[in-house]
Tab-separated table of C-alpha atoms in Angstrom:
chain	number	residue	atom	x	y	z
A	106	UNK	CA	-26.120	130.418	44.468
A	107	UNK	CA	-25.197	133.775	42.977
A	108	UNK	CA	-22.203	133.943	40.703
A	109	UNK	CA	-19.630	136.633	41.218
A	110	UNK	CA	-19.611	139.421	38.616
A	111	UNK	CA	-16.553	141.100	37.161
A	112	UNK	CA	-16.623	144.264	35.077
A	113	UNK	CA	-14.996	144.099	31.674
A	114	UNK	CA	-12.470	146.756	32.700
A	115	UNK	CA	-11.481	144.783	35.787
A	116	UNK	CA	-11.075	141.652	33.671
A	117	UNK	CA	-8.609	143.409	31.348
A	118	UNK	CA	-6.783	144.946	34.309
A	119	UNK	CA	-6.353	141.479	35.793
A	120	UNK	CA	-5.023	140.119	32.484
A	121	UNK	CA	-2.527	142.976	32.151
A	122	UNK	CA	-1.281	142.726	35.747
A	123	UNK	CA	0.688	139.679	34.739
A	124	UNK	CA	3.168	141.766	32.717
A	125	UNK	CA	6.497	142.069	34.512
A	126	UNK	CA	8.378	145.402	34.445
A	127	UNK	CA	11.608	145.488	32.481
A	128	UNK	CA	10.320	144.096	29.214
A	129	UNK	CA	9.720	140.539	30.414
A	130	UNK	CA	6.336	139.105	29.595
A	131	UNK	CA	4.814	136.382	31.697
A	132	UNK	CA	1.849	134.458	30.334
A	133	UNK	CA	-0.290	133.801	33.367
A	134	UNK	CA	-3.093	131.391	32.654
A	135	UNK	CA	-6.796	131.932	33.234
A	136	UNK	CA	-10.036	130.293	32.180
A	137	UNK	CA	-12.487	131.894	29.793
A	138	UNK	CA	-15.914	131.107	28.344
A	139	UNK	CA	-17.220	132.870	25.263
A	140	UNK	CA	-19.848	132.676	22.559
A	141	UNK	CA	-18.703	131.827	19.060
A	142	UNK	CA	-20.084	133.697	16.054
A	143	UNK	CA	-22.536	130.847	15.423
A	144	UNK	CA	-23.951	131.244	18.959
A	145	UNK	CA	-22.420	128.128	20.508
A	146	UNK	CA	-20.651	128.371	23.866
A	147	UNK	CA	-16.964	127.512	24.096
A	148	UNK	CA	-14.790	127.165	27.192
A	149	UNK	CA	-11.024	127.182	27.481
A	150	UNK	CA	-9.544	126.302	30.837
A	151	UNK	CA	-5.917	127.376	30.348
A	152	UNK	CA	-5.356	130.416	28.164
A	153	UNK	CA	-3.206	133.511	28.366
A	154	UNK	CA	-2.549	136.675	26.425
A	155	UNK	CA	-0.686	136.037	23.210
A	156	UNK	CA	2.264	138.252	22.389
A	157	UNK	CA	2.480	137.147	18.771
A	158	UNK	CA	1.429	139.186	15.780
A	159	UNK	CA	-1.830	138.610	14.002
A	160	UNK	CA	-1.272	136.796	10.717
A	161	UNK	CA	-1.658	138.989	7.684
A	162	UNK	CA	0.105	141.246	5.264
A	163	UNK	CA	0.945	144.043	7.690
A	164	UNK	CA	1.556	141.831	10.720
A	165	UNK	CA	-0.049	144.373	13.049
A	166	UNK	CA	-0.883	143.525	16.628
A	167	UNK	CA	-4.571	143.278	17.369
A	168	UNK	CA	-5.788	146.551	18.821
A	169	UNK	CA	-8.453	145.875	21.413
A	170	UNK	CA	-9.937	149.364	21.191
A	171	UNK	CA	-10.386	149.419	17.436
A	172	UNK	CA	-11.025	145.814	16.441
A	173	UNK	CA	-12.819	144.553	19.564
A	174	UNK	CA	-10.765	141.372	19.233
A	175	UNK	CA	-8.563	139.747	21.819
A	176	UNK	CA	-5.650	137.530	20.763
A	177	UNK	CA	-5.173	134.665	23.224
A	178	UNK	CA	-2.944	131.602	23.467
A	179	UNK	CA	-4.382	128.199	24.433
A	180	UNK	CA	-1.756	126.380	26.516
A	181	UNK	CA	-3.478	122.993	26.091
A	182	UNK	CA	-3.353	123.016	22.274
A	183	UNK	CA	-0.426	125.467	21.949
A	184	UNK	CA	-2.375	127.590	19.437
A	185	UNK	CA	-3.312	131.260	19.211
A	186	UNK	CA	-6.890	132.334	18.573
A	187	UNK	CA	-9.018	135.489	18.424
A	188	UNK	CA	-12.246	136.102	20.300
A	189	UNK	CA	-14.635	139.033	20.138
A	190	UNK	CA	-14.531	140.946	23.399
A	191	UNK	CA	-18.289	141.497	23.466
A	192	UNK	CA	-18.872	137.727	23.330
A	193	UNK	CA	-16.874	136.895	26.491
A	194	UNK	CA	-19.227	135.323	29.045
A	195	UNK	CA	-16.957	134.225	31.921
A	196	UNK	CA	-13.458	135.009	33.175
A	197	UNK	CA	-11.961	132.732	35.860
A	198	UNK	CA	-15.436	131.505	36.800
A	199	UNK	CA	-16.880	135.018	37.195
A	200	UNK	CA	-19.636	136.317	34.943
A	201	UNK	CA	-18.406	139.246	32.839
A	202	UNK	CA	-20.534	142.398	33.067
A	203	UNK	CA	-20.220	144.342	29.810
A	204	UNK	CA	-22.224	147.346	31.020
A	205	UNK	CA	-20.196	150.501	31.598
């Protein structure tokens, strides 16, 4: 059986659609699978975008375009974590296509 593909752009558009106009932010959950830096595969079944600041001296928000990192919140463990965008394998059960 063929798996459904999703372009990286469409994946980010789907994540950002959950923002509500008027300044309210809704954390809609989705599942994600990604490769860790050591090459192992990790899956999280209930995560959402994190609206917290990245820890550090300046407290800047992670910029997807410059850092290629995505800050997510795991609802099961109630922790924030970073993943490298290029290492995302699946989004909501669909294989992520990183080609432009």
